[in-house]
Short mmCIF file of C-alpha atoms and ligand atoms in Angstrom, two decimals:
data_model
loop_
_atom_site.label_atom_id
_atom_site.label_comp_id
_atom_site.label_asym_id
_atom_site.label_seq_id
_atom_site.Cartn_x
_atom_site.Cartn_y
_atom_site.Cartn_z
CA MET A 27 27.01 2.32 9.52
CA THR A 28 28.99 -1.23 11.41
CA SER A 29 27.70 -4.51 12.86
CA ASP A 30 29.95 -6.58 14.82
CA ILE A 31 27.90 -9.66 12.87
CA LEU A 32 25.37 -8.61 9.78
CA ILE A 33 23.22 -10.53 8.72
CA ILE A 34 22.13 -9.90 5.03
CA GLY A 35 18.12 -11.14 4.97
CA ALA A 36 15.58 -11.95 6.51
CA GLY A 37 13.51 -15.04 5.94
CA VAL A 38 13.09 -17.52 8.19
CA ALA A 39 17.58 -18.87 7.51
CA GLY A 40 18.03 -14.97 8.84
CA LEU A 41 15.78 -14.21 11.32
CA TYR A 42 16.70 -17.13 12.71
CA THR A 43 20.08 -17.25 12.53
CA ALA A 44 19.20 -14.01 14.69
CA LEU A 45 17.44 -15.83 17.41
CA LYS A 46 20.15 -18.17 18.19
CA MET A 47 23.15 -15.78 18.18
CA ALA A 48 22.06 -14.47 20.96
CA PRO A 49 23.34 -12.47 23.81
CA ARG A 50 25.87 -11.38 20.74
CA PRO A 51 24.18 -8.80 19.09
CA VAL A 52 23.73 -8.82 15.03
CA THR A 53 22.27 -6.72 12.81
CA ILE A 54 19.74 -8.01 9.56
CA ILE A 55 19.25 -5.44 6.77
CA THR A 56 16.29 -6.47 4.47
CA ALA A 57 15.72 -4.13 1.69
CA ARG A 58 12.01 -5.28 2.45
CA PRO A 59 9.83 -4.84 5.21
CA LEU A 60 9.90 -7.50 6.89
CA GLY A 61 8.54 -10.12 5.98
CA GLU A 62 7.91 -8.62 2.46
CA GLY A 63 9.81 -9.87 -0.54
CA GLY A 64 11.19 -13.23 0.31
CA SER A 65 9.56 -16.47 -0.04
CA THR A 66 9.62 -18.07 3.46
CA PRO A 67 5.97 -16.86 3.45
CA TRP A 68 4.63 -18.40 0.12
CA ALA A 69 6.38 -21.92 1.16
CA GLN A 70 3.17 -23.81 1.23
CA GLY A 71 4.15 -27.19 1.49
CA GLY A 72 5.47 -27.63 5.56
CA MET A 73 8.65 -28.50 7.66
CA ALA A 74 10.08 -32.18 6.89
CA ALA A 75 10.56 -34.06 10.01
CA ALA A 76 11.19 -37.65 11.15
CA ILE A 77 9.75 -37.43 13.98
CA GLY A 78 5.85 -40.23 12.94
CA ASP A 79 5.55 -43.33 15.10
CA ASP A 80 6.98 -44.99 11.97
CA ASP A 81 9.10 -42.93 11.11
CA THR A 82 12.87 -42.59 12.29
CA PRO A 83 16.29 -40.27 11.17
CA ASN A 84 17.37 -43.08 9.50
CA LEU A 85 14.95 -43.24 6.54
CA HIS A 86 14.43 -39.22 6.75
CA PHE A 87 18.11 -39.70 5.54
CA ALA A 88 17.96 -42.37 2.86
CA ASP A 89 15.32 -40.36 1.18
CA THR A 90 17.32 -37.23 0.62
CA MET A 91 19.75 -39.50 0.09
CA GLU A 92 17.68 -40.96 -2.62
CA ALA A 93 16.45 -37.84 -4.04
CA GLY A 94 20.18 -35.91 -4.59
CA GLY A 95 21.06 -37.71 -7.41
CA GLY A 96 24.66 -39.11 -5.35
CA LEU A 97 25.45 -35.75 -4.67
CA VAL A 98 24.34 -34.55 -1.34
CA ASP A 99 27.16 -34.99 1.09
CA PRO A 100 26.15 -37.81 4.44
CA GLU A 101 27.56 -35.72 6.87
CA ALA A 102 24.77 -32.72 5.86
CA ALA A 103 22.17 -35.17 5.94
CA SER A 104 22.47 -36.20 9.14
CA LEU A 105 22.72 -33.32 10.42
CA LEU A 106 20.02 -32.40 8.89
CA VAL A 107 17.21 -35.10 9.46
CA ASP A 108 19.11 -35.68 13.27
CA GLY A 109 18.10 -32.12 13.87
CA GLY A 110 14.35 -32.32 12.37
CA ALA A 111 12.55 -33.57 16.08
CA ALA A 112 14.52 -30.69 17.75
CA ALA A 113 13.77 -28.06 15.28
CA VAL A 114 9.86 -28.46 15.76
CA GLU A 115 10.01 -28.41 18.87
CA ASP A 116 12.81 -25.31 19.07
CA LEU A 117 9.60 -23.09 16.82
CA ALA A 118 6.61 -24.75 19.02
CA HIS A 119 8.41 -22.43 21.18
CA TYR A 120 8.91 -19.66 18.78
CA GLY A 121 5.38 -19.51 19.07
CA VAL A 122 4.41 -21.75 15.43
CA GLU A 123 1.04 -23.71 15.78
CA PHE A 124 2.18 -26.91 14.01
CA ASP A 125 -1.63 -28.47 13.00
CA ARG A 126 -2.62 -31.16 14.88
CA ASP A 127 -5.34 -34.45 15.47
CA ALA A 128 -8.16 -33.69 18.05
CA ASP A 129 -5.50 -35.79 20.53
CA GLY A 130 -3.19 -32.99 20.12
CA ALA A 131 -0.54 -34.93 17.29
CA LEU A 132 1.37 -33.38 15.13
CA LYS A 133 -0.48 -33.92 11.48
CA LEU A 134 1.67 -34.77 9.43
CA GLY A 135 2.20 -34.76 5.61
CA ARG A 136 3.25 -36.80 2.04
CA GLU A 137 5.36 -35.65 -0.47
CA ALA A 138 7.28 -36.34 -3.50
CA ALA A 139 10.11 -38.91 -2.75
CA HIS A 140 9.50 -39.28 0.83
CA CYS A 141 8.66 -42.56 2.16
CA ARG A 142 6.79 -41.70 4.99
CA ASN A 143 4.28 -39.24 6.11
CA ARG A 144 6.11 -36.49 7.55
CA ILE A 145 5.97 -33.13 6.27
CA VAL A 146 4.45 -31.00 9.31
CA HIS A 147 1.93 -27.87 8.12
CA ALA A 148 0.58 -24.59 10.02
CA ALA A 149 -2.96 -23.34 8.93
CA GLY A 150 -3.56 -24.98 5.69
CA ASP A 151 -0.95 -24.72 3.66
CA GLN A 152 0.43 -21.49 5.22
CA ALA A 153 3.73 -22.70 6.66
CA GLY A 154 5.98 -20.09 6.26
CA ALA A 155 3.51 -17.83 6.85
CA ALA A 156 3.33 -19.52 10.43
CA ILE A 157 6.87 -19.44 10.48
CA MET A 158 7.73 -15.79 9.67
CA ALA A 159 5.16 -14.30 11.69
CA ALA A 160 6.25 -15.93 15.03
CA LEU A 161 10.38 -15.25 14.19
CA ILE A 162 9.22 -11.52 12.99
CA ALA A 163 7.73 -10.70 16.52
CA ALA A 164 10.65 -12.51 18.42
CA ALA A 165 12.67 -11.24 16.09
CA ARG A 166 11.66 -7.32 17.62
CA ALA A 167 11.40 -8.53 20.99
CA ALA A 168 14.86 -9.72 20.78
CA ASP A 169 17.16 -7.09 23.07
CA HIS A 170 20.15 -8.16 20.53
CA ILE A 171 19.01 -7.60 16.76
CA THR A 172 19.23 -4.49 15.43
CA ILE A 173 16.10 -5.10 12.11
CA LEU A 174 16.75 -1.94 9.02
CA GLU A 175 14.95 -2.01 6.57
CA ARG A 176 14.40 -1.04 3.69
CA ILE A 177 18.56 -1.39 3.24
CA VAL A 178 19.35 -2.66 -0.55
CA VAL A 179 23.09 -4.69 -0.52
CA GLU A 180 24.77 -2.98 -3.68
CA ASP A 181 28.41 -5.66 -3.30
CA LEU A 182 30.52 -6.72 -0.35
CA LEU A 183 33.64 -5.71 0.85
CA THR A 184 36.58 -7.25 1.91
CA ASP A 185 39.90 -6.52 3.26
CA ASP A 186 43.54 -6.93 1.75
CA HIS A 187 43.47 -10.80 2.20
CA GLY A 188 40.32 -10.67 0.58
CA ALA A 189 38.23 -12.21 3.85
CA VAL A 190 34.84 -10.46 4.05
CA GLY A 191 34.30 -6.56 6.52
CA GLY A 192 31.27 -5.87 5.75
CA ALA A 193 28.69 -4.92 2.80
CA LEU A 194 28.01 -2.07 -0.07
CA ILE A 195 24.55 -0.57 0.60
CA TYR A 196 21.75 1.62 0.15
CA ASP A 197 20.03 3.15 1.77
CA VAL A 198 16.07 3.32 -0.43
CA LYS A 199 14.62 5.47 2.47
CA ALA A 200 17.67 7.59 3.18
CA GLY A 201 18.39 7.39 -1.41
CA GLU A 202 22.17 7.22 -0.36
CA ARG A 203 24.79 4.76 -1.03
CA ALA A 204 27.15 4.22 2.28
CA VAL A 205 29.41 1.48 3.31
CA PHE A 206 28.29 -0.54 5.99
CA ASP A 207 31.12 -2.60 8.15
CA ALA A 208 30.99 -6.15 9.56
CA SER A 209 33.76 -8.75 10.67
CA GLU A 210 31.08 -11.26 10.45
CA THR A 211 28.99 -11.52 7.38
CA VAL A 212 26.19 -14.46 6.83
CA MET A 213 24.63 -14.45 3.41
CA ALA A 214 20.55 -14.87 4.05
CA THR A 215 19.70 -14.17 0.29
CA GLY A 216 17.42 -16.24 -0.86
CA GLY A 217 16.67 -17.92 -4.14
CA LEU A 218 16.81 -17.05 -7.56
CA GLY A 219 14.03 -18.01 -9.10
CA GLY A 220 12.49 -15.15 -10.72
CA LEU A 221 16.42 -15.21 -13.40
CA TYR A 222 13.36 -17.28 -15.06
CA ALA A 223 9.54 -16.46 -17.58
CA VAL A 224 7.31 -18.30 -15.44
CA THR A 225 8.74 -19.10 -10.83
CA THR A 226 6.86 -19.66 -8.09
CA ASN A 227 9.33 -17.00 -5.95
CA PRO A 228 8.78 -14.02 -5.55
CA THR A 229 9.66 -10.94 -7.89
CA PRO A 230 12.53 -9.86 -6.09
CA ALA A 231 14.65 -13.67 -5.42
CA GLN A 232 16.73 -12.72 -8.40
CA GLY A 233 19.77 -14.46 -7.03
CA HIS A 234 21.78 -11.04 -6.20
CA GLY A 235 24.40 -12.88 -2.93
CA LEU A 236 24.96 -15.38 -5.14
CA ALA A 237 26.83 -13.14 -7.18
CA PHE A 238 28.24 -10.81 -4.69
CA ALA A 239 29.79 -14.42 -2.75
CA ALA A 240 30.83 -14.84 -5.96
CA ARG A 241 32.42 -11.27 -6.89
CA ALA A 242 34.11 -11.52 -3.55
CA GLY A 243 35.86 -14.81 -4.40
CA ALA A 244 33.54 -17.30 -1.94
CA ILE A 245 33.30 -20.69 -4.12
CA ILE A 246 29.98 -21.25 -5.42
CA ARG A 247 28.76 -24.83 -5.56
CA ASP A 248 26.52 -26.98 -8.37
CA PRO A 249 24.97 -23.66 -9.89
CA GLU A 250 23.64 -25.50 -12.63
CA PHE A 251 21.02 -27.24 -9.72
CA VAL A 252 17.60 -25.79 -10.47
CA GLN A 253 14.71 -26.58 -8.86
CA PHE A 254 11.50 -26.82 -10.74
CA HIS A 255 8.09 -27.31 -9.11
CA PRO A 256 5.60 -29.21 -11.40
CA THR A 257 2.59 -27.73 -10.24
CA ALA A 258 2.51 -24.45 -10.46
CA LEU A 259 -0.81 -23.04 -11.82
CA ASP A 260 -0.59 -21.76 -15.31
CA ILE A 261 -3.21 -19.09 -15.21
CA GLY A 262 -1.36 -16.31 -17.54
CA ALA A 263 0.20 -14.63 -13.48
CA ASP A 264 3.71 -13.64 -12.83
CA PRO A 265 4.92 -14.85 -10.31
CA ALA A 266 3.15 -18.09 -11.13
CA PRO A 267 0.75 -19.17 -8.01
CA LEU A 268 2.05 -22.65 -6.31
CA ALA A 269 -0.01 -25.52 -6.12
CA THR A 270 1.29 -27.61 -3.91
CA GLU A 271 2.79 -31.11 -3.88
CA ALA A 272 1.19 -32.12 -0.94
CA LEU A 273 -1.50 -31.38 -2.64
CA ARG A 274 -0.47 -34.82 -4.45
CA GLY A 275 0.00 -36.25 -1.49
CA ALA A 276 -3.02 -35.62 -0.06
CA GLY A 277 -4.21 -37.72 -3.33
CA ALA A 278 -5.03 -35.66 -6.54
CA LEU A 279 -3.87 -36.61 -9.66
CA LEU A 280 -2.32 -35.49 -12.32
CA VAL A 281 -4.53 -35.64 -15.91
CA ASN A 282 -4.25 -34.52 -19.20
CA ALA A 283 -6.29 -32.60 -21.37
CA ASP A 284 -7.84 -36.26 -22.86
CA GLY A 285 -8.24 -36.92 -18.77
CA LYS A 286 -5.58 -39.62 -18.91
CA ARG A 287 -3.38 -39.81 -15.71
CA PHE A 288 -0.33 -39.58 -17.54
CA MET A 289 1.99 -40.55 -15.09
CA GLU A 290 1.36 -44.06 -15.56
CA ASP A 291 3.66 -43.62 -18.36
CA TYR A 292 6.05 -42.22 -17.09
CA HIS A 293 7.83 -43.09 -13.80
CA LYS A 294 6.21 -46.82 -11.08
CA SER A 295 5.23 -44.19 -7.98
CA LEU A 296 3.05 -41.94 -10.29
CA GLU A 297 2.29 -38.58 -9.09
CA LEU A 298 4.92 -38.71 -6.15
CA ALA A 299 7.58 -39.59 -8.53
CA PRO A 300 10.73 -38.23 -7.42
CA ARG A 301 10.36 -33.53 -8.87
CA ASP A 302 12.84 -33.29 -11.32
CA ILE A 303 11.05 -36.61 -13.33
CA VAL A 304 7.27 -35.18 -12.35
CA ALA A 305 8.03 -31.62 -13.75
CA ARG A 306 10.01 -32.54 -16.86
CA ALA A 307 6.35 -35.05 -17.87
CA VAL A 308 3.98 -32.03 -17.04
CA GLU A 309 6.41 -29.93 -19.48
CA ALA A 310 6.33 -33.05 -21.82
CA GLU A 311 2.98 -33.05 -21.55
CA ILE A 312 2.33 -29.81 -22.64
CA VAL A 313 5.01 -29.25 -25.12
CA ALA A 314 2.42 -32.26 -27.02
CA GLY A 315 0.23 -29.96 -27.38
CA ARG A 316 -2.08 -32.20 -24.66
CA GLY A 317 -1.51 -30.13 -21.74
CA ALA A 318 -1.13 -31.18 -17.71
CA PHE A 319 -3.47 -30.44 -15.33
CA LEU A 320 -4.54 -31.36 -10.92
CA ASP A 321 -7.26 -33.15 -10.02
CA ALA A 322 -8.35 -32.35 -6.78
CA ARG A 323 -12.28 -33.13 -7.19
CA GLU A 324 -12.10 -36.59 -6.06
CA ALA A 325 -9.13 -36.98 -3.32
CA ILE A 326 -10.05 -33.82 -2.09
CA GLY A 327 -13.77 -31.89 -2.71
CA ALA A 328 -15.51 -30.07 -0.69
CA ARG A 329 -12.54 -29.79 1.73
CA PHE A 330 -9.72 -27.84 -0.58
CA PRO A 331 -11.44 -24.55 0.82
CA ASP A 332 -9.84 -25.08 4.56
CA ALA A 333 -7.01 -28.27 4.07
CA PHE A 334 -6.03 -25.44 1.26
CA PRO A 335 -6.28 -22.39 1.35
CA THR A 336 -3.87 -20.68 -0.57
CA VAL A 337 -4.34 -22.70 -3.60
CA PHE A 338 -8.00 -22.00 -3.07
CA ALA A 339 -7.71 -18.96 -3.16
CA SER A 340 -5.22 -18.00 -6.04
CA CYS A 341 -8.10 -20.47 -8.10
CA GLN A 342 -10.87 -17.67 -7.05
CA LYS A 343 -8.64 -15.45 -8.81
CA ALA A 344 -8.36 -16.79 -11.44
CA ARG A 345 -12.06 -17.64 -11.41
CA ILE A 346 -11.16 -21.62 -10.95
CA ASP A 347 -13.00 -23.42 -8.60
CA PRO A 348 -10.89 -27.09 -7.74
CA ARG A 349 -13.64 -28.42 -4.93
CA LYS A 350 -15.07 -28.67 -9.58
CA GLN A 351 -12.87 -28.37 -12.15
CA LEU A 352 -9.96 -29.03 -13.16
CA MET A 353 -6.26 -26.01 -12.31
CA PRO A 354 -3.84 -25.92 -15.88
CA VAL A 355 0.14 -26.44 -14.30
CA ALA A 356 3.12 -25.96 -16.03
CA PRO A 357 6.27 -26.24 -14.05
CA ALA A 358 7.73 -23.34 -12.70
CA ALA A 359 11.34 -22.29 -11.26
CA HIS A 360 11.20 -22.78 -8.12
CA TYR A 361 14.81 -23.40 -6.05
CA HIS A 362 17.95 -23.42 -5.98
CA MET A 363 20.56 -27.01 -4.69
CA GLY A 364 23.06 -25.13 -5.37
CA GLY A 365 24.82 -22.21 -3.82
CA VAL A 366 27.74 -20.48 -2.11
CA ALA A 367 29.55 -23.68 -0.77
CA THR A 368 29.81 -24.02 3.11
CA ASP A 369 31.29 -26.33 5.21
CA LEU A 370 29.31 -28.40 7.73
CA ASP A 371 28.98 -24.62 9.79
CA GLY A 372 27.69 -22.77 7.16
CA GLN A 373 31.60 -20.63 6.66
CA SER A 374 32.45 -20.00 3.15
CA SER A 375 35.01 -20.33 1.52
CA ILE A 376 36.70 -16.94 2.29
CA ASP A 377 36.99 -15.73 5.69
CA GLY A 378 34.55 -14.10 7.61
CA LEU A 379 31.45 -14.52 4.55
CA TRP A 380 29.21 -17.10 5.51
CA ALA A 381 25.73 -18.60 4.40
CA VAL A 382 22.68 -19.52 5.06
CA GLY A 383 19.85 -21.41 3.96
CA GLU A 384 19.02 -21.03 0.10
CA VAL A 385 21.88 -19.33 -0.85
CA ALA A 386 23.78 -21.52 0.81
CA SER A 387 25.12 -25.07 -0.86
CA THR A 388 26.15 -26.65 2.99
CA GLY A 389 25.53 -30.44 1.20
CA VAL A 390 21.93 -31.53 2.00
CA HIS A 391 19.87 -31.13 -1.49
CA GLY A 392 22.72 -32.77 -3.68
CA ALA A 393 21.37 -32.55 -7.16
CA ASN A 394 17.81 -32.55 -6.51
CA ARG A 395 16.01 -31.20 -3.16
CA LEU A 396 13.98 -33.10 -1.26
CA ALA A 397 10.88 -31.42 -1.00
CA SER A 398 10.37 -29.10 2.12
CA ASN A 399 13.34 -30.34 3.55
CA SER A 400 14.52 -26.66 2.81
CA LEU A 401 13.10 -24.43 5.83
CA LEU A 402 14.65 -27.57 8.33
CA GLU A 403 18.34 -26.86 6.40
CA ALA A 404 17.68 -23.29 7.21
CA VAL A 405 16.92 -24.40 10.98
CA VAL A 406 19.60 -26.65 11.52
CA PHE A 407 22.32 -24.72 9.50
CA GLY A 408 20.97 -21.71 11.61
CA ALA A 409 21.65 -22.44 14.61
CA ARG A 410 24.48 -24.69 13.71
CA ILE A 411 25.94 -20.92 12.40
CA ALA A 412 25.10 -18.84 15.83
CA ASP A 413 27.10 -21.68 17.25
CA GLN A 414 30.44 -20.62 15.74
CA LEU A 415 29.63 -16.99 15.74
CA ARG A 416 28.02 -16.02 19.01
CA GLU A 417 31.60 -16.87 21.13
CA LYS A 418 34.28 -15.69 18.72
CA GLU A 419 37.15 -12.97 19.00
CA PRO A 420 34.93 -10.22 17.00
CA THR A 421 37.99 -9.37 14.10
CA LYS A 422 39.02 -5.88 12.93
CA ARG A 423 38.61 -5.89 8.97
CA ILE A 424 40.15 -2.92 7.18
CA ASN A 425 38.50 -2.92 3.96
CA ALA A 426 40.15 -1.90 0.96
CA GLY A 427 37.08 0.62 -0.31
CA ALA A 428 33.96 0.48 -2.36
CA PRO A 429 34.77 -1.61 -5.18
CA ALA A 430 35.45 0.96 -8.19
CA ASP A 431 33.17 -1.54 -11.60
CA ARG A 432 30.11 -0.76 -8.50
CA MET A 433 30.38 3.00 -7.67
CA ASP A 434 29.77 3.86 -11.10
CA LEU A 435 26.42 2.07 -11.28
CA ALA A 436 22.94 3.57 -10.62
CA SER A 437 21.20 2.59 -7.42
CA LYS A 438 18.87 0.86 -8.89
CA PRO A 439 17.12 -2.63 -9.93
CA ALA A 440 17.60 -3.86 -13.63
CA ASP A 441 16.21 -2.33 -16.12
CA PRO A 442 12.86 -4.56 -16.61
CA ASP A 443 12.81 -5.47 -21.50
CA ALA A 444 16.68 -6.13 -19.90
CA MET A 445 15.71 -8.57 -17.23
CA ALA A 446 12.37 -9.94 -19.79
CA ARG A 447 14.47 -10.77 -22.05
CA LEU A 448 16.92 -12.81 -19.83
CA ARG A 449 14.75 -14.78 -18.17
CA SER A 450 12.92 -15.96 -21.45
CA LYS A 451 16.34 -16.76 -22.60
CA MET A 452 16.67 -18.54 -19.40
CA SER A 453 13.35 -20.49 -19.29
CA GLU A 454 13.91 -20.90 -23.48
CA GLY A 455 17.71 -22.55 -22.97
CA CYS A 456 18.76 -23.22 -19.41
CA ALA A 457 15.13 -25.07 -17.37
CA LEU A 458 14.15 -27.58 -17.85
CA ASN A 459 15.79 -30.11 -20.75
CA ARG A 460 19.32 -28.20 -21.50
CA SER A 461 21.48 -28.40 -24.25
CA ARG A 462 25.47 -27.20 -25.46
CA GLU A 463 23.60 -25.20 -28.60
CA GLY A 464 21.06 -23.62 -25.87
CA LEU A 465 23.34 -22.97 -23.37
CA LEU A 466 25.71 -20.88 -25.31
CA GLN A 467 22.75 -19.19 -26.36
CA VAL A 468 21.85 -18.23 -23.57
CA ILE A 469 25.10 -16.68 -22.92
CA ASP A 470 25.61 -15.16 -25.62
CA VAL A 471 22.51 -13.29 -24.48
CA ILE A 472 24.03 -12.64 -20.69
CA HIS A 473 26.56 -10.65 -22.67
CA ALA A 474 24.86 -8.76 -24.78
CA LEU A 475 23.20 -7.54 -22.27
CA ASN A 476 26.25 -6.75 -19.73
CA ILE A 477 27.70 -3.89 -22.75
CA SER A 478 23.57 -2.30 -21.59
CA PRO A 479 24.02 0.95 -21.55
CA PHE A 480 21.12 0.46 -18.73
CA MET A 481 23.54 -1.32 -16.79
CA THR A 482 22.48 -0.37 -13.03
CA SER A 483 23.53 -2.25 -9.78
CA GLY A 484 20.89 -4.26 -10.03
CA LEU A 485 20.96 -6.38 -13.68
CA LYS A 486 24.90 -6.29 -13.31
CA SER A 487 23.71 -8.85 -10.65
CA THR A 488 21.12 -11.53 -12.36
CA LEU A 489 23.59 -11.48 -15.33
CA ILE A 490 26.25 -12.82 -12.50
CA THR A 491 24.08 -15.10 -11.30
CA ALA A 492 22.72 -15.95 -14.48
CA GLU A 493 25.64 -16.39 -16.26
CA LEU A 494 27.23 -18.83 -13.32
CA ILE A 495 24.17 -20.55 -13.90
CA ALA A 496 24.57 -21.41 -17.48
CA GLN A 497 28.30 -21.57 -17.16
CA GLY A 498 27.31 -25.07 -14.62
CA ALA A 499 25.47 -26.43 -17.15
CA LEU A 500 27.76 -26.17 -20.23
CA MET A 501 30.33 -27.98 -17.69
CA ARG A 502 28.26 -30.26 -16.67
CA GLU A 503 27.80 -32.61 -18.98
CA GLU A 504 25.35 -34.90 -18.33
CA SER A 505 22.61 -35.30 -16.61
CA ARG A 506 22.01 -35.45 -13.11
CA GLY A 507 19.18 -35.07 -10.55
CA GLY A 508 17.38 -30.81 -12.06
CA HIS A 509 20.32 -30.63 -14.15
CA PHE A 510 19.30 -32.86 -17.58
CA ARG A 511 20.74 -32.57 -20.93
CA THR A 512 19.87 -33.90 -24.18
CA ASP A 513 22.84 -33.80 -25.94
CA HIS A 514 24.08 -35.84 -22.98
CA PRO A 515 21.00 -38.31 -21.46
CA GLU A 516 23.46 -40.28 -19.18
CA THR A 517 24.77 -39.81 -15.63
CA ASP A 518 27.80 -40.67 -15.78
CA GLU A 519 29.25 -43.24 -13.33
CA GLU A 520 31.49 -40.49 -11.10
CA ALA A 521 28.90 -37.94 -9.51
CA PHE A 522 31.72 -34.79 -8.64
CA ASN A 523 30.91 -31.66 -7.79
CA THR A 524 30.59 -28.03 -10.14
CA GLU A 525 32.94 -25.78 -8.28
CA ILE A 526 33.25 -22.14 -9.67
CA CYS A 527 34.75 -18.58 -8.51
CA THR A 528 34.87 -15.67 -9.81
CA THR A 529 38.10 -15.72 -11.99
CA ASP A 530 36.75 -19.01 -13.81
CA THR A 531 33.33 -17.99 -14.59
CA TYR A 532 34.98 -14.41 -16.46
CA GLU A 533 38.07 -16.32 -18.62
CA GLU A 534 36.27 -17.83 -21.83
CA ASP A 535 38.16 -20.94 -23.46
CA GLU A 536 39.07 -21.21 -27.33
CA ASP A 537 35.64 -22.15 -28.27
CA GLY A 538 34.12 -19.89 -25.97
CA THR A 539 32.69 -21.13 -23.02
C1 SIN B 615 5.27 -27.51 -2.03
O1 SIN B 615 4.95 -27.01 -1.23
O2 SIN B 615 4.97 -28.18 -2.85
C2 SIN B 615 6.55 -26.79 -2.31
C3 SIN B 615 7.40 -27.75 -1.17
C4 SIN B 615 8.93 -27.75 -1.58
O3 SIN B 615 9.47 -27.07 -2.32
O4 SIN B 615 9.54 -28.05 0.15
#
């Protein structure tokens, strides 16, 4: 198979980038039927955009910089916040019906660490699904886009100069492996919450794209920064259903089993403190045996089913009525701030490879993503990649052949027992609270699984990504944003990025790190 431009992944990042590429032909491949398996349709919060009368891009910029713990790239953040109004307008043009008040003005919600109401929603807590529905319809109708479903990527292909020239794929329907040649490859493969035992992400979000890029030699930036959402519903479901931060934005409280509003003990901004602080507070209450619950009875009450239909449906499945009862919550792996290092136009450190959306590290999130900045990032930076590629002369790349160590492995997802062991270890040693000892134990388990007789291409990729996170966390001997080291609770004066490329990843120091 061949395509001039190949986009891997069909969430908001992949679809929007493809749409903006017109009229240049582009092929999107996706492992599942369009609209299934990715995180975008699950996004409840919405998209941040500084469009309120009392708001400005400068205020949005300041909040983004503040949340990111000293690691946000100011140039990237400026592009992001300046693009908010146009992004909302363009998505509306594609047919997204954002929630509006009786006068037709966009309704703007509040989320943690935003100093203004600036989150646009659609159908209450169903912004992601609304955006996906509109972009899928537009992509299906677009002449320049070819969509290939049920095609699993197993690796990237490189030429003799190290440039990426497409992907090794597995066609699920045909049951066959094939080579897919492309002159430019855009990774839009999403996140990696599925590497953790408790996550709000769909199960397939296991960070395979990050592993492909790392194996191809791309620089991976800040892989240790994984954001945990403070309020997943703790009802024994895997993945754990999200109870959107917009609930707290609308006044819902966090209480423990004694009925105490415990955020009073942790931060002056209470329930709307930065996400990492709320997540660690929720975890501390749970570990102390006091439990953590969301109380929306007074603030939202009877409005709950209409205002938050997704959360209401999840509660109903667990026989909880949030109009009258507390919702048990726990932190859950939610978003990966690190990723394939890109420049401001989405280009990675190697030729032929671009990255957009959660798999990319454009510099806008730093150590702690500001809520609802990610849909905006996908739109703003997807358009920038399209601007670069639309007119670019096609480059003929001669791939050096499919990687031999991949061809030996079965084209299958990871073995469920191996995944269960990995996920539980990642949650134990590489989650909200980390230490050198715990991280070395995580790496031991990764290495033990790496020689599993049940090795498959899916497990291999999963292990590479898990190790990138753990090695990054080990290297960062400080605490910052989403990364907290119990053995290094202080924050270094000078902020620095972790950068890993594959040779570093697998070279062990004398002490085993
Ligand atoms: C939420 O709805 O709480 C999640 C929003 C986000 O993670 O951006």
